[in-house]
């Protein structure tokens, strides 16, 4: 638990230090993302460890508030750049919190089988993503494909999360990892 | 792997949910254990055997294909 909280605090501290070192000129969007990531990491760690219903309600509510704050910030023009990070982070929190709330009590229990399937699913998704990185690297090197970096990074992000969820679903149906 | 979990569970009048709660796992883990589709850790096998009042080697039968 303490590792998750420590990394979250580190992300927030890094954002604050970078902002001070730059004399307040560092890219606000990047700093905003770091702060939101830090908050996300701390909240997720606490939720994962305690796994109680009220934590998920709080998590979902915090997510909704973050989305609302981000939208208000963008509309009012107060935080036009950081608003996007707030909305993204808030949406993820509200989604995860909501998902856990509608899950059955049985599915919320973390046991050796769910941990094993979760670990293997993540590991296989890492391999798939690595293969995709190698593929994109060679496609770019050989001038076969010209795509923007942000498009590739976005695709990899979805590939990693999507393939992890797919492998976890698949092995959960199988019963075990063979 | 074959198991005699269903038989021993019936003897002790335990439901899958009750057994799952007693050993601290999901009910679906007990379902897959009974189907012989999940190979448990030694700790879980021992806990299940203890809860059902038997021993690990009586509860789980490993065939040659499991080796």
Tab-separated table of C-alpha atoms in Angstrom:
chain	number	residue	atom	x	y	z
A	1	UNK	CA	0.000	0.000	0.000
A	2	UNK	CA	2.728	2.460	0.972
A	3	UNK	CA	4.456	2.040	-2.404
A	4	UNK	CA	1.362	3.219	-4.268
A	5	UNK	CA	0.928	6.232	-1.978
A	6	UNK	CA	4.666	7.027	-2.158
A	7	UNK	CA	4.656	6.970	-5.983
A	8	UNK	CA	1.529	9.131	-6.036
A	9	UNK	CA	3.108	11.699	-3.712
A	10	UNK	CA	6.312	11.539	-5.780
A	11	UNK	CA	4.369	12.367	-8.962
A	12	UNK	CA	2.721	15.359	-7.279
A	13	UNK	CA	6.051	16.499	-5.757
A	14	UNK	CA	7.786	16.171	-9.146
A	15	UNK	CA	5.125	18.389	-10.720
A	16	UNK	CA	5.464	21.035	-7.979
A	17	UNK	CA	9.294	20.978	-8.042
A	18	UNK	CA	9.364	21.214	-11.858
A	19	UNK	CA	7.017	24.178	-11.694
A	20	UNK	CA	9.173	25.988	-9.110
A	21	UNK	CA	12.478	25.217	-10.899
A	22	UNK	CA	11.092	26.591	-14.138
A	23	UNK	CA	10.047	29.760	-12.337
A	24	UNK	CA	6.419	29.068	-13.002
A	25	UNK	CA	6.864	28.671	-16.761
A	26	UNK	CA	6.770	24.867	-17.122
A	27	UNK	CA	4.056	23.453	-19.402
A	28	UNK	CA	0.934	23.506	-17.282
A	29	UNK	CA	-0.684	20.615	-19.129
A	30	UNK	CA	2.178	18.230	-18.349
A	31	UNK	CA	2.234	19.295	-14.714
A	32	UNK	CA	-1.526	18.932	-14.503
A	33	UNK	CA	-1.275	15.365	-15.841
A	34	UNK	CA	1.396	14.522	-13.222
A	35	UNK	CA	-0.729	15.909	-10.374
A	36	UNK	CA	-3.834	14.071	-11.587
A	37	UNK	CA	-1.799	10.849	-12.020
A	38	UNK	CA	-0.472	11.233	-8.468
A	39	UNK	CA	-3.967	11.717	-7.029
A	40	UNK	CA	-5.224	8.765	-9.120
A	41	UNK	CA	-2.434	6.505	-7.874
A	42	UNK	CA	-3.079	7.347	-4.223
A	43	UNK	CA	-6.852	6.906	-4.524
A	44	UNK	CA	-6.501	3.637	-6.484
A	45	UNK	CA	-4.046	2.240	-3.938
A	46	UNK	CA	-6.327	3.051	-1.003
A	47	UNK	CA	-9.351	1.623	-2.816
A	48	UNK	CA	-7.493	-1.539	-3.857
A	49	UNK	CA	-6.335	-2.231	-0.304
A	50	UNK	CA	-9.574	-1.465	1.525
A	51	UNK	CA	-11.946	-2.547	-1.246
A	52	UNK	CA	-14.974	-1.355	0.705
A	53	UNK	CA	-18.194	-0.141	-0.879
A	54	UNK	CA	-17.914	3.365	0.571
A	55	UNK	CA	-14.433	3.791	-0.953
A	56	UNK	CA	-15.860	3.112	-4.403
A	57	UNK	CA	-18.671	5.597	-3.815
A	58	UNK	CA	-16.118	8.229	-2.732
A	59	UNK	CA	-13.900	7.362	-5.691
A	60	UNK	CA	-16.745	7.690	-8.193
A	61	UNK	CA	-17.877	10.967	-6.603
A	62	UNK	CA	-14.344	12.415	-6.646
A	63	UNK	CA	-14.153	11.420	-10.317
A	64	UNK	CA	-17.431	13.183	-11.106
A	65	UNK	CA	-16.277	16.304	-9.228
A	66	UNK	CA	-12.978	16.260	-11.164
A	67	UNK	CA	-14.812	16.006	-14.499
A	68	UNK	CA	-17.172	18.832	-13.493
A	69	UNK	CA	-14.253	20.981	-12.289
A	70	UNK	CA	-12.357	20.330	-15.532
A	71	UNK	CA	-15.376	21.230	-17.660
A	72	UNK	CA	-16.034	24.392	-15.632
A	73	UNK	CA	-12.361	25.333	-15.821
A	74	UNK	CA	-12.306	25.002	-19.600
A	75	UNK	CA	-15.631	26.783	-20.134
A	76	UNK	CA	-14.699	29.674	-17.823
A	77	UNK	CA	-11.194	29.831	-19.278
A	78	UNK	CA	-9.603	29.641	-15.798
A	79	UNK	CA	-7.673	26.422	-16.504
A	80	UNK	CA	-7.947	25.836	-20.240
A	81	UNK	CA	-4.960	23.460	-20.395
A	82	UNK	CA	-5.184	21.551	-17.093
A	83	UNK	CA	-8.933	21.056	-17.578
A	84	UNK	CA	-8.307	18.227	-20.050
A	85	UNK	CA	-6.155	16.288	-17.551
A	86	UNK	CA	-8.775	16.774	-14.834
A	87	UNK	CA	-11.530	15.463	-17.100
A	88	UNK	CA	-9.471	12.440	-18.200
A	89	UNK	CA	-8.395	11.559	-14.634
A	90	UNK	CA	-11.884	12.158	-13.277
A	91	UNK	CA	-13.469	10.041	-15.963
A	92	UNK	CA	-11.095	7.129	-15.204
A	93	UNK	CA	-11.825	7.393	-11.462
A	94	UNK	CA	-15.592	7.620	-11.957
A	95	UNK	CA	-15.470	4.686	-14.393
A	96	UNK	CA	-13.398	2.410	-12.125
A	97	UNK	CA	-15.400	3.387	-9.011
A	98	UNK	CA	-18.692	2.812	-10.828
A	99	UNK	CA	-17.497	-0.484	-12.278
A	100	UNK	CA	-16.540	-1.816	-8.847
A	101	UNK	CA	-19.855	-0.661	-7.396
A	102	UNK	CA	-21.886	-2.679	-9.894
A	103	UNK	CA	-19.639	-5.734	-9.535
A	104	UNK	CA	-20.945	-8.636	-7.463
A	105	UNK	CA	-19.565	-9.137	-3.946
A	106	UNK	CA	-17.904	-12.362	-5.132
A	107	UNK	CA	-15.980	-10.611	-7.915
A	108	UNK	CA	-14.627	-8.035	-5.484
A	109	UNK	CA	-12.717	-10.671	-3.513
A	110	UNK	CA	-9.052	-10.833	-4.474
A	111	UNK	CA	-7.868	-14.425	-4.119
A	112	UNK	CA	-4.889	-16.413	-5.434
A	113	UNK	CA	-6.701	-17.353	-8.656
A	114	UNK	CA	-7.766	-13.801	-9.508
A	115	UNK	CA	-4.265	-12.532	-8.662
A	116	UNK	CA	-2.665	-15.181	-10.881
A	117	UNK	CA	-5.004	-14.469	-13.800
A	118	UNK	CA	-4.549	-10.720	-13.297
A	119	UNK	CA	-0.743	-11.026	-13.335
A	120	UNK	CA	-0.653	-13.277	-16.405
A	121	UNK	CA	-3.145	-11.066	-18.243
A	122	UNK	CA	-0.981	-8.016	-17.592
A	123	UNK	CA	2.202	-9.867	-18.554
A	124	UNK	CA	0.751	-11.090	-21.869
A	125	UNK	CA	-0.567	-7.611	-22.640
A	126	UNK	CA	2.960	-6.277	-22.043
A	127	UNK	CA	4.314	-8.752	-24.645
A	128	UNK	CA	1.644	-7.758	-27.174
A	129	UNK	CA	2.379	-4.061	-26.633
A	130	UNK	CA	6.118	-4.677	-26.957
A	131	UNK	CA	5.535	-6.485	-30.259
A	132	UNK	CA	3.439	-3.534	-31.445
A	133	UNK	CA	6.230	-1.114	-30.462
A	134	UNK	CA	8.758	-3.177	-32.469
A	135	UNK	CA	6.342	-3.318	-35.429
A	136	UNK	CA	5.752	0.452	-35.416
A	137	UNK	CA	9.497	1.060	-35.049
A	138	UNK	CA	10.304	-0.934	-38.196
A	139	UNK	CA	7.341	0.451	-40.139
A	140	UNK	CA	8.675	3.936	-39.402
A	141	UNK	CA	12.329	3.006	-40.051
A	142	UNK	CA	11.458	1.516	-43.440
A	143	UNK	CA	9.217	4.491	-44.269
A	144	UNK	CA	6.240	2.198	-44.723
A	145	UNK	CA	3.990	4.120	-42.365
A	146	UNK	CA	3.897	7.775	-41.395
A	147	UNK	CA	1.759	8.360	-38.344
A	148	UNK	CA	1.946	11.033	-35.665
A	149	UNK	CA	3.657	10.031	-32.412
A	150	UNK	CA	0.579	10.982	-30.368
A	151	UNK	CA	-1.589	8.645	-32.501
A	152	UNK	CA	0.791	5.714	-31.955
A	153	UNK	CA	1.078	6.410	-28.215
A	154	UNK	CA	-2.693	6.640	-27.899
A	155	UNK	CA	-3.084	3.377	-29.822
A	156	UNK	CA	-0.517	1.627	-27.624
A	157	UNK	CA	-2.293	2.866	-24.500
A	158	UNK	CA	-5.568	1.344	-25.654
A	159	UNK	CA	-3.837	-1.819	-26.897
A	160	UNK	CA	-2.183	-2.365	-23.503
A	161	UNK	CA	-5.368	-1.837	-21.476
A	162	UNK	CA	-7.592	-3.658	-23.995
A	163	UNK	CA	-5.338	-6.712	-24.346
A	164	UNK	CA	-4.882	-6.964	-20.552
A	165	UNK	CA	-8.666	-6.956	-20.079
A	166	UNK	CA	-9.077	-9.493	-22.893
A	167	UNK	CA	-6.477	-11.935	-21.480
A	168	UNK	CA	-7.917	-11.611	-17.969
A	169	UNK	CA	-11.430	-12.287	-19.287
A	170	UNK	CA	-10.181	-15.246	-21.362
A	171	UNK	CA	-8.253	-16.955	-18.545
A	172	UNK	CA	-11.072	-16.283	-16.126
A	173	UNK	CA	-13.345	-18.275	-18.438
A	174	UNK	CA	-10.738	-21.039	-18.728
A	175	UNK	CA	-10.459	-21.318	-14.942
A	176	UNK	CA	-6.669	-21.179	-14.800
A	177	UNK	CA	-3.618	-20.064	-16.756
A	178	UNK	CA	-2.200	-22.955	-18.761
B	1	UNK	CA	-6.582	-33.231	-11.924
B	2	UNK	CA	-9.626	-34.814	-10.330
B	3	UNK	CA	-11.108	-33.780	-7.035
B	4	UNK	CA	-13.498	-35.275	-4.536
B	5	UNK	CA	-14.443	-31.838	-3.255
B	6	UNK	CA	-18.095	-32.124	-4.221
B	7	UNK	CA	-18.389	-35.414	-2.344
B	8	UNK	CA	-16.709	-34.107	0.818
B	9	UNK	CA	-18.632	-30.836	0.638
B	10	UNK	CA	-21.905	-32.748	0.471
B	11	UNK	CA	-20.831	-34.773	3.521
B	12	UNK	CA	-20.275	-31.587	5.512
B	13	UNK	CA	-23.456	-29.967	4.173
B	14	UNK	CA	-21.552	-26.923	2.973
B	15	UNK	CA	-22.528	-24.751	0.048
B	16	UNK	CA	-19.920	-23.539	-2.427
B	17	UNK	CA	-20.394	-20.007	-1.086
B	18	UNK	CA	-19.885	-21.134	2.521
B	19	UNK	CA	-16.728	-23.050	1.613
B	20	UNK	CA	-15.449	-20.072	-0.378
B	21	UNK	CA	-16.020	-17.766	2.573
B	22	UNK	CA	-14.386	-20.224	4.984
B	23	UNK	CA	-11.162	-20.381	2.940
B	24	UNK	CA	-11.280	-16.739	1.776
B	25	UNK	CA	-11.659	-17.172	-1.983
B	26	UNK	CA	-14.264	-16.325	-4.623
B	27	UNK	CA	-17.118	-18.766	-5.104
B	28	UNK	CA	-16.097	-19.167	-8.750
B	29	UNK	CA	-12.676	-20.378	-7.568
B	30	UNK	CA	-14.446	-23.201	-5.702
B	31	UNK	CA	-16.502	-23.914	-8.868
B	32	UNK	CA	-13.340	-24.255	-10.996
B	33	UNK	CA	-11.636	-26.310	-8.265
B	34	UNK	CA	-14.531	-28.760	-8.214
B	35	UNK	CA	-14.449	-29.010	-12.005
B	36	UNK	CA	-10.723	-29.780	-11.780
B	37	UNK	CA	-9.952	-26.779	-13.977
B	38	UNK	CA	-7.909	-24.858	-11.421
B	39	UNK	CA	-4.733	-26.132	-9.796
B	40	UNK	CA	-4.692	-24.628	-6.306
B	41	UNK	CA	-1.631	-23.630	-4.332
B	42	UNK	CA	-0.573	-26.024	-1.590
B	43	UNK	CA	-1.844	-23.528	0.987
B	44	UNK	CA	-5.339	-23.326	-0.567
B	45	UNK	CA	-5.485	-27.105	-1.064
B	46	UNK	CA	-4.599	-27.589	2.602
B	47	UNK	CA	-7.138	-24.991	3.760
B	48	UNK	CA	-9.922	-26.614	1.720
B	49	UNK	CA	-8.973	-30.064	2.996
B	50	UNK	CA	-8.944	-28.825	6.598
B	51	UNK	CA	-12.324	-27.115	6.194
B	52	UNK	CA	-13.837	-30.282	4.704
B	53	UNK	CA	-12.263	-32.431	7.439
B	54	UNK	CA	-9.993	-34.454	5.199
B	55	UNK	CA	-6.458	-34.483	3.814
B	56	UNK	CA	-5.034	-33.036	0.595
B	57	UNK	CA	-4.188	-36.438	-0.922
B	58	UNK	CA	-7.708	-37.685	-0.292
B	59	UNK	CA	-9.251	-34.585	-1.822
B	60	UNK	CA	-7.124	-34.122	-4.936
B	61	UNK	CA	-6.175	-36.915	-7.300
B	62	UNK	CA	-3.347	-36.150	-9.691
B	63	UNK	CA	-3.135	-38.237	-12.852
B	64	UNK	CA	-0.073	-38.845	-15.031
B	65	UNK	CA	-1.156	-36.073	-17.391
B	66	UNK	CA	-0.812	-33.552	-14.546
B	67	UNK	CA	2.874	-34.310	-14.026
